[in-house]
């Protein structure tokens, strides 16, 4: 139960705005998995300690028995709501999942990103940033032409790089989809090279869709270096990460070994549980867990971030590792580890509080596999900039807590 504190000291304002009291803090970025109280002030984390006096905060919430984590980071979703046919309303899909930072995976390109930057993203409580698509208009035309680079005149590495350089801290890298329908197959190597060129010119990372590729996977991986992101890493299509004997391909191990980010981007259709299980059994864990969340056709199973943490835990990832893959690791990949992904004092006041539900849970994929597990993280509270923005099934208006 949440209990507003009535014993704030009179005379002078309390030291903290909000206090989460009695929870277990799981913060891999700080190496903490223990009982801690967390206090927020002026939108930031102010203190983390085994005991903080509830009278020192304007509002103290009792989260005894619950799991407190840094606000989750979804490094690949689609949030350009209204700018793209199947982009989600971030606050409706992120905040109920404990996600406080959503990264758009290339919904827009240099010619159509401005409304995303100026109107759509600032109107949401979720912190929203983006990878810029190498194609001028991102994914906007896909419902019409079925592939964003069927006309490769849309690819302009210089303009893409210049746009990213003009938007530091908002545009975080370049996105390209190496998907069989995205471009004429005979242009695939050239487009990949151009996306690499744009990322290099911008001095940032390249995020590459590697599901249903028009060229061999090793040809893609060889252009990726430390910090670049291979997204949809556990897809089950041809040219996936396993060889014919279901062993992780050497090129994939090499890429992981040199620091290429192995990102989930589940999407329902891009994460085959049999591939994921085989990889985990062979020691290849995802660097980052992400949703690729979008407005899906009704038959498609798309999970939110809290469910994917639970699902990967059910497949054998220690909970601490699955939380790290949704907090500090994506923060590092984005170059934002000094700001988000951990609840160290001075960092953004973004947190999530989960009920750890025990029972029998079954997650699915679009290949027909079931994943059975016994623990599910259910979002109890989401805190953004030191304020409660979601509570047990309720999106809260700003300031209400
Ligand atoms: Zn995507």
Short mmCIF file of C-alpha atoms and ligand atoms in Angstrom, two decimals:
data_model
loop_
_atom_site.label_atom_id
_atom_site.label_comp_id
_atom_site.label_asym_id
_atom_site.label_seq_id
_atom_site.Cartn_x
_atom_site.Cartn_y
_atom_site.Cartn_z
CA UNK A 1 0.00 0.00 0.00
CA UNK A 2 1.14 3.53 -0.61
CA UNK A 3 0.93 5.69 2.47
CA UNK A 4 1.37 9.42 2.17
CA UNK A 5 3.32 10.70 5.12
CA UNK A 6 1.60 13.12 7.43
CA UNK A 7 4.58 13.75 9.59
CA UNK A 8 6.58 16.14 7.45
CA UNK A 9 8.18 18.65 9.76
CA UNK A 10 6.39 21.96 10.13
CA UNK A 11 8.31 25.15 9.55
CA UNK A 12 10.73 25.09 6.64
CA UNK A 13 10.33 22.83 3.65
CA UNK A 14 11.25 19.14 3.96
CA UNK A 15 14.65 18.07 2.77
CA UNK A 16 13.28 15.74 0.06
CA UNK A 17 10.30 15.83 -2.29
CA UNK A 18 9.70 12.10 -2.45
CA UNK A 19 10.94 9.07 -0.56
CA UNK A 20 10.64 5.39 -1.52
CA UNK A 21 10.86 3.56 1.75
CA UNK A 22 11.47 -0.07 2.60
CA UNK A 23 12.06 -1.53 -0.86
CA UNK A 24 14.84 -3.73 -2.19
CA UNK A 25 16.99 -1.63 -4.50
CA UNK A 26 18.30 -3.59 -7.47
CA UNK A 27 20.71 -1.18 -9.13
CA UNK A 28 23.41 -3.06 -11.07
CA UNK A 29 25.07 0.24 -12.00
CA UNK A 30 25.95 0.76 -8.34
CA UNK A 31 26.30 -2.93 -7.52
CA UNK A 32 23.42 -2.70 -5.04
CA UNK A 33 20.89 -5.47 -4.48
CA UNK A 34 19.75 -4.81 -0.94
CA UNK A 35 17.28 -2.95 1.20
CA UNK A 36 17.61 0.78 0.55
CA UNK A 37 15.50 3.88 0.87
CA UNK A 38 15.73 6.27 -2.08
CA UNK A 39 15.03 10.01 -1.78
CA UNK A 40 14.42 12.48 -4.58
CA UNK A 41 14.76 16.25 -4.68
CA UNK A 42 14.31 18.70 -7.56
CA UNK A 43 13.93 15.91 -10.10
CA UNK A 44 17.13 14.10 -9.13
CA UNK A 45 18.16 11.30 -6.82
CA UNK A 46 19.19 13.01 -3.58
CA UNK A 47 20.08 10.15 -1.26
CA UNK A 48 20.27 6.35 -1.12
CA UNK A 49 20.68 4.82 2.32
CA UNK A 50 19.54 1.84 4.41
CA UNK A 51 17.27 4.14 6.43
CA UNK A 52 16.02 7.63 5.61
CA UNK A 53 13.68 9.40 8.02
CA UNK A 54 10.21 9.64 6.41
CA UNK A 55 9.67 13.01 8.03
CA UNK A 56 12.47 14.38 5.84
CA UNK A 57 10.29 14.06 2.72
CA UNK A 58 7.13 15.83 1.60
CA UNK A 59 5.79 12.47 0.40
CA UNK A 60 6.96 9.13 1.69
CA UNK A 61 5.76 5.97 -0.06
CA UNK A 62 6.00 2.61 1.66
CA UNK A 63 7.33 0.09 -0.89
CA UNK A 64 8.24 -2.62 1.61
CA UNK A 65 8.64 -5.99 -0.09
CA UNK A 66 8.83 -4.47 -3.55
CA UNK A 67 11.69 -4.24 -6.02
CA UNK A 68 13.03 -0.75 -6.77
CA UNK A 69 15.12 -0.31 -9.92
CA UNK A 70 16.40 2.62 -11.93
CA UNK A 71 13.80 3.67 -14.51
CA UNK A 72 14.08 1.14 -17.31
CA UNK A 73 15.55 2.14 -20.67
CA UNK A 74 14.05 0.71 -23.86
CA UNK A 75 16.76 1.19 -26.45
CA UNK A 76 14.57 0.24 -29.42
CA UNK A 77 10.89 1.18 -29.74
CA UNK A 78 8.72 3.28 -32.05
CA UNK A 79 7.39 6.41 -30.41
CA UNK A 80 6.82 8.93 -33.24
CA UNK A 81 3.10 8.83 -32.48
CA UNK A 82 1.13 10.44 -35.30
CA UNK A 83 4.22 10.62 -37.50
CA UNK A 84 4.23 6.96 -38.30
CA UNK A 85 1.36 4.60 -38.93
CA UNK A 86 2.37 2.10 -36.25
CA UNK A 87 4.23 4.23 -33.71
CA UNK A 88 2.99 4.02 -30.13
CA UNK A 89 2.03 6.66 -27.61
CA UNK A 90 5.12 6.36 -25.41
CA UNK A 91 3.43 7.25 -22.14
CA UNK A 92 0.88 4.49 -22.65
CA UNK A 93 3.43 1.76 -23.35
CA UNK A 94 6.51 2.90 -21.43
CA UNK A 95 5.32 4.23 -18.08
CA UNK A 96 3.15 1.18 -17.24
CA UNK A 97 6.25 -0.95 -17.91
CA UNK A 98 8.55 1.01 -15.62
CA UNK A 99 10.28 2.51 -18.66
CA UNK A 100 11.29 6.15 -18.19
CA UNK A 101 13.51 6.46 -21.27
CA UNK A 102 12.45 5.27 -24.72
CA UNK A 103 14.73 5.37 -27.73
CA UNK A 104 13.05 5.54 -31.09
CA UNK A 105 14.68 3.10 -33.50
CA UNK A 106 14.63 5.08 -36.71
CA UNK A 107 10.98 5.98 -37.21
CA UNK A 108 12.11 9.22 -38.81
CA UNK A 109 14.88 10.44 -41.10
CA UNK A 110 16.44 13.82 -41.71
CA UNK A 111 13.46 15.12 -43.71
CA UNK A 112 10.71 14.38 -41.18
CA UNK A 113 12.21 14.22 -37.67
CA UNK A 114 11.40 17.79 -36.62
CA UNK A 115 7.80 17.24 -35.56
CA UNK A 116 9.03 14.30 -33.49
CA UNK A 117 11.61 16.53 -31.80
CA UNK A 118 9.47 19.65 -31.41
CA UNK A 119 5.93 18.39 -30.82
CA UNK A 120 5.51 14.67 -30.20
CA UNK A 121 8.38 13.88 -27.84
CA UNK A 122 8.19 17.04 -25.66
CA UNK A 123 4.49 16.38 -25.04
CA UNK A 124 5.22 13.06 -23.32
CA UNK A 125 6.44 12.44 -19.78
CA UNK A 126 8.69 9.58 -20.92
CA UNK A 127 12.18 10.80 -21.83
CA UNK A 128 12.33 10.20 -25.58
CA UNK A 129 15.37 10.30 -27.84
CA UNK A 130 16.06 8.78 -31.22
CA UNK A 131 18.30 7.06 -33.69
CA UNK A 132 17.88 8.75 -37.06
CA UNK A 133 17.02 6.51 -39.99
CA UNK A 134 19.47 6.57 -42.90
CA UNK A 135 16.43 7.04 -45.21
CA UNK A 136 15.15 10.61 -45.53
CA UNK A 137 11.65 9.91 -44.20
CA UNK A 138 12.34 6.93 -41.96
CA UNK A 139 9.57 4.35 -41.95
CA UNK A 140 6.72 6.73 -42.86
CA UNK A 141 6.05 5.27 -46.31
CA UNK A 142 6.28 1.60 -45.39
CA UNK A 143 2.52 0.95 -45.40
CA UNK A 144 2.51 2.14 -49.04
CA UNK A 145 5.72 0.83 -50.56
CA UNK A 146 6.56 -1.92 -48.06
CA UNK A 147 10.19 -0.88 -47.71
CA UNK A 148 11.72 2.46 -46.83
CA UNK A 149 14.68 2.34 -49.21
CA UNK A 150 13.10 0.88 -52.31
CA UNK A 151 14.18 4.21 -53.79
CA UNK A 152 17.78 4.57 -52.67
CA UNK A 153 17.78 8.25 -53.53
CA UNK A 154 16.40 8.61 -49.99
CA UNK A 155 19.83 7.72 -48.64
CA UNK A 156 22.03 10.73 -47.99
CA UNK A 157 24.88 10.06 -45.52
CA UNK A 158 25.99 13.71 -45.37
CA UNK A 159 22.58 15.14 -44.58
CA UNK A 160 21.93 12.38 -42.09
CA UNK A 161 25.23 13.04 -40.31
CA UNK A 162 24.74 16.81 -40.37
CA UNK A 163 21.24 16.47 -38.90
CA UNK A 164 22.56 14.31 -36.08
CA UNK A 165 25.39 16.75 -35.40
CA UNK A 166 22.82 19.56 -35.25
CA UNK A 167 20.89 17.67 -32.55
CA UNK A 168 23.41 16.58 -29.92
CA UNK A 169 21.89 14.73 -27.03
CA UNK A 170 18.68 14.12 -28.97
CA UNK A 171 19.76 12.11 -32.01
CA UNK A 172 22.03 9.36 -30.73
CA UNK A 173 23.09 7.53 -33.86
CA UNK A 174 22.08 6.13 -37.24
CA UNK A 175 19.55 3.35 -37.88
CA UNK A 176 19.44 1.11 -40.91
CA UNK A 177 17.21 -1.90 -41.48
CA UNK A 178 19.03 -4.69 -43.27
CA UNK A 179 15.73 -6.36 -44.06
CA UNK A 180 14.91 -8.16 -47.26
CA UNK A 181 12.03 -5.84 -48.13
CA UNK A 182 13.69 -2.60 -47.08
CA UNK A 183 15.73 -2.10 -50.22
CA UNK A 184 16.50 -3.74 -53.54
CA UNK A 185 18.81 -6.61 -52.53
CA UNK A 186 21.49 -5.56 -54.99
CA UNK A 187 21.75 -2.22 -53.15
CA UNK A 188 22.09 -3.75 -49.68
CA UNK A 189 25.89 -3.65 -49.36
CA UNK A 190 26.00 -0.08 -50.61
CA UNK A 191 23.26 1.10 -48.23
CA UNK A 192 25.02 -0.54 -45.30
CA UNK A 193 28.24 1.23 -46.26
CA UNK A 194 26.42 4.54 -46.50
CA UNK A 195 24.84 4.05 -43.07
CA UNK A 196 28.31 3.29 -41.67
CA UNK A 197 29.62 6.43 -43.32
CA UNK A 198 26.84 8.56 -41.81
CA UNK A 199 27.44 7.19 -38.31
CA UNK A 200 31.17 7.77 -38.62
CA UNK A 201 30.65 11.33 -39.84
CA UNK A 202 28.30 11.96 -36.92
CA UNK A 203 30.78 10.33 -34.54
CA UNK A 204 28.06 8.12 -33.08
CA UNK A 205 26.95 4.53 -33.22
CA UNK A 206 25.15 2.55 -35.88
CA UNK A 207 22.07 0.49 -35.04
CA UNK A 208 21.43 -2.26 -37.58
CA UNK A 209 18.31 -4.40 -37.91
CA UNK A 210 19.65 -7.92 -38.50
CA UNK A 211 16.44 -9.93 -38.95
CA UNK A 212 15.57 -11.29 -42.40
CA UNK A 213 18.72 -9.85 -43.93
CA UNK A 214 19.17 -9.56 -47.71
CA UNK A 215 22.92 -10.32 -47.35
CA UNK A 216 24.86 -12.75 -45.15
CA UNK A 217 24.94 -11.81 -41.47
CA UNK A 218 28.78 -11.84 -41.33
CA UNK A 219 28.83 -9.15 -44.05
CA UNK A 220 26.81 -6.95 -41.70
CA UNK A 221 28.63 -7.77 -38.49
CA UNK A 222 32.01 -7.01 -40.03
CA UNK A 223 31.14 -3.33 -40.35
CA UNK A 224 30.12 -3.07 -36.69
CA UNK A 225 32.53 -2.02 -33.96
CA UNK A 226 32.38 -1.48 -30.21
CA UNK A 227 29.17 0.32 -29.23
CA UNK A 228 27.38 -0.36 -32.51
CA UNK A 229 24.11 -2.18 -32.07
CA UNK A 230 22.92 -5.37 -33.74
CA UNK A 231 19.20 -5.28 -33.04
CA UNK A 232 16.78 -8.28 -33.23
CA UNK A 233 19.76 -10.48 -32.37
CA UNK A 234 17.64 -13.56 -31.51
CA UNK A 235 15.47 -13.59 -34.62
CA UNK A 236 14.71 -16.99 -36.11
CA UNK A 237 14.86 -16.15 -39.81
CA UNK A 238 17.40 -17.34 -42.32
CA UNK A 239 20.83 -15.87 -41.58
CA UNK A 240 20.26 -15.82 -37.84
CA UNK A 241 23.03 -16.11 -35.23
CA UNK A 242 23.04 -19.94 -35.17
CA UNK A 243 24.65 -22.31 -37.64
CA UNK A 244 22.99 -25.47 -38.94
CA UNK A 245 23.92 -27.33 -35.77
CA UNK A 246 22.37 -24.59 -33.62
CA UNK A 247 25.76 -23.32 -32.50
CA UNK A 248 26.42 -19.59 -32.21
CA UNK A 249 28.28 -18.60 -35.37
CA UNK A 250 31.93 -17.58 -34.86
CA UNK A 251 31.32 -14.18 -36.48
CA UNK A 252 28.65 -13.49 -33.86
CA UNK A 253 30.98 -14.45 -31.01
CA UNK A 254 33.70 -12.26 -32.51
CA UNK A 255 31.29 -9.32 -32.75
CA UNK A 256 30.14 -9.75 -29.16
CA UNK A 257 33.73 -10.10 -28.07
CA UNK A 258 34.76 -6.79 -29.60
CA UNK A 259 31.88 -4.93 -27.97
CA UNK A 260 29.11 -4.96 -30.55
CA UNK A 261 25.86 -4.57 -28.62
CA UNK A 262 23.61 -7.61 -28.84
CA UNK A 263 20.13 -6.11 -28.56
CA UNK A 264 16.87 -8.05 -28.24
CA UNK A 265 14.24 -5.77 -29.90
CA UNK A 266 11.64 -8.47 -29.36
CA UNK A 267 8.72 -7.20 -31.48
CA UNK A 268 7.05 -10.60 -31.31
CA UNK A 269 8.27 -11.41 -34.80
CA UNK A 270 11.98 -10.79 -34.23
CA UNK A 271 12.76 -12.92 -31.19
CA UNK A 272 12.53 -16.68 -31.49
CA UNK A 273 12.65 -18.30 -28.06
CA UNK A 274 14.48 -21.36 -29.44
CA UNK A 275 17.27 -19.15 -30.80
CA UNK A 276 17.43 -17.12 -27.60
CA UNK A 277 17.56 -20.26 -25.46
CA UNK A 278 20.30 -21.81 -27.58
CA UNK A 279 22.32 -18.60 -27.35
CA UNK A 280 21.88 -18.31 -23.59
CA UNK A 281 22.82 -21.96 -23.11
CA UNK A 282 26.01 -21.28 -25.06
CA UNK A 283 26.80 -18.22 -22.97
CA UNK A 284 25.74 -15.54 -25.45
CA UNK A 285 23.57 -13.19 -23.41
CA UNK A 286 21.91 -10.06 -24.71
CA UNK A 287 23.76 -6.84 -23.94
CA UNK A 288 20.48 -4.93 -23.91
CA UNK A 289 16.83 -5.95 -23.69
CA UNK A 290 14.42 -3.86 -25.77
CA UNK A 291 10.88 -4.14 -27.05
CA UNK A 292 10.76 -2.74 -30.62
CA UNK A 293 7.29 -1.81 -29.42
CA UNK A 294 4.87 -0.68 -32.12
CA UNK A 295 1.16 -0.78 -32.81
CA UNK A 296 0.95 -4.40 -33.88
CA UNK A 297 -1.69 -6.30 -35.83
CA UNK A 298 -4.01 -8.06 -33.37
CA UNK A 299 -2.51 -11.53 -33.83
CA UNK A 300 1.03 -10.35 -33.07
CA UNK A 301 2.41 -10.73 -29.54
CA UNK A 302 4.34 -7.65 -28.51
CA UNK A 303 5.67 -7.47 -24.95
CA UNK A 304 6.52 -4.48 -22.87
CA UNK A 305 9.87 -4.07 -21.18
CA UNK A 306 8.89 -5.41 -17.73
CA UNK A 307 7.58 -8.58 -19.36
CA UNK A 308 10.76 -8.99 -21.39
CA UNK A 309 12.89 -8.68 -18.25
CA UNK A 310 10.67 -11.40 -16.76
CA UNK A 311 10.76 -13.52 -19.93
CA UNK A 312 14.56 -13.41 -20.23
CA UNK A 313 14.82 -14.20 -16.54
CA UNK A 314 12.58 -17.20 -17.19
CA UNK A 315 14.93 -18.26 -20.00
CA UNK A 316 17.91 -18.30 -17.67
CA UNK A 317 19.20 -14.75 -17.23
CA UNK A 318 19.80 -13.84 -13.60
CA UNK A 319 17.34 -11.10 -12.64
CA UNK A 320 20.21 -8.73 -11.86
CA UNK A 321 21.60 -9.26 -15.35
CA UNK A 322 18.20 -8.74 -17.02
CA UNK A 323 17.77 -5.49 -15.07
CA UNK A 324 21.30 -4.40 -16.01
CA UNK A 325 20.37 -5.06 -19.67
CA UNK A 326 17.46 -2.64 -19.20
CA UNK A 327 19.22 0.07 -17.14
CA UNK A 328 22.94 0.69 -16.85
CA UNK A 329 24.00 -1.13 -20.03
CA UNK A 330 21.71 0.75 -22.44
CA UNK A 331 22.70 3.95 -20.59
CA UNK A 332 26.35 3.20 -21.34
CA UNK A 333 25.59 2.33 -24.96
CA UNK A 334 23.85 5.69 -25.32
CA UNK A 335 26.70 7.56 -23.62
CA UNK A 336 24.30 8.61 -20.86
CA UNK A 337 25.55 6.59 -17.90
CA UNK A 338 26.26 9.78 -15.96
CA UNK A 339 22.60 10.74 -16.15
CA UNK A 340 20.31 7.70 -16.37
CA UNK A 341 20.39 3.95 -15.79
CA UNK A 342 21.32 4.09 -12.11
CA UNK A 343 20.00 5.70 -8.95
CA UNK A 344 23.23 7.18 -7.63
CA UNK A 345 22.74 10.57 -5.97
CA UNK A 346 22.81 13.35 -8.55
CA UNK A 347 21.39 11.21 -11.35
CA UNK A 348 17.97 11.65 -12.93
CA UNK A 349 15.15 10.88 -10.52
CA UNK A 350 13.82 8.08 -12.72
CA UNK A 351 12.85 4.87 -10.98
CA UNK A 352 10.51 1.91 -11.17
CA UNK A 353 8.92 -0.10 -8.39
CA UNK A 354 7.80 -3.62 -9.15
CA UNK A 355 5.76 -6.25 -7.38
CA UNK A 356 7.58 -9.56 -7.76
CA UNK A 357 4.69 -11.86 -8.52
CA UNK A 358 5.32 -15.53 -8.06
CA UNK A 359 3.31 -18.22 -9.81
CA UNK A 360 3.26 -19.87 -13.20
CA UNK A 361 3.59 -17.54 -16.16
CA UNK A 362 3.88 -18.35 -19.85
CA UNK A 363 5.31 -16.02 -22.46
CA UNK A 364 4.98 -16.68 -26.17
CA UNK A 365 6.64 -15.85 -29.44
CA UNK A 366 5.38 -15.80 -33.01
CA UNK A 367 7.22 -19.04 -33.83
CA UNK A 368 4.92 -20.93 -31.47
CA UNK A 369 7.34 -21.42 -28.57
CA UNK A 370 6.31 -21.06 -24.96
CA UNK A 371 8.55 -19.79 -22.20
CA UNK A 372 7.50 -20.88 -18.72
CA UNK A 373 8.57 -18.94 -15.69
CA UNK A 374 7.78 -18.47 -12.04
CA UNK A 375 8.46 -14.74 -11.55
CA UNK A 376 6.85 -11.76 -13.19
CA UNK A 377 7.65 -8.13 -12.54
CA UNK A 378 4.44 -6.15 -12.27
CA UNK A 379 4.83 -2.40 -12.32
CA UNK A 380 3.61 -0.78 -9.11
CA UNK A 381 5.03 2.73 -9.53
CA UNK A 382 6.96 4.62 -12.15
CA UNK A 383 8.88 7.72 -11.08
CA UNK A 384 10.08 10.24 -13.63
CA UNK A 385 12.14 13.25 -12.58
CA UNK A 386 11.28 12.60 -8.96
CA UNK A 387 7.51 12.46 -9.49
CA UNK A 388 5.11 9.54 -9.58
CA UNK A 389 3.81 9.30 -13.17
CA UNK A 390 2.26 5.83 -13.01
CA UNK A 391 0.73 3.88 -10.17
CA UNK A 392 -0.89 0.44 -10.34
CA UNK A 393 -2.80 0.69 -13.57
CA UNK A 394 -3.12 4.44 -13.54
CA UNK A 395 -1.30 7.03 -15.61
CA UNK A 396 -1.11 10.01 -13.32
CA UNK A 397 -1.43 13.62 -14.31
CA UNK A 398 1.69 15.68 -13.72
CA UNK A 399 2.26 16.49 -10.10
CA UNK A 400 -0.22 14.08 -8.58
CA UNK A 401 1.37 11.79 -6.04
ZN1 LIG B 1 12.08 -1.19 -34.86
#
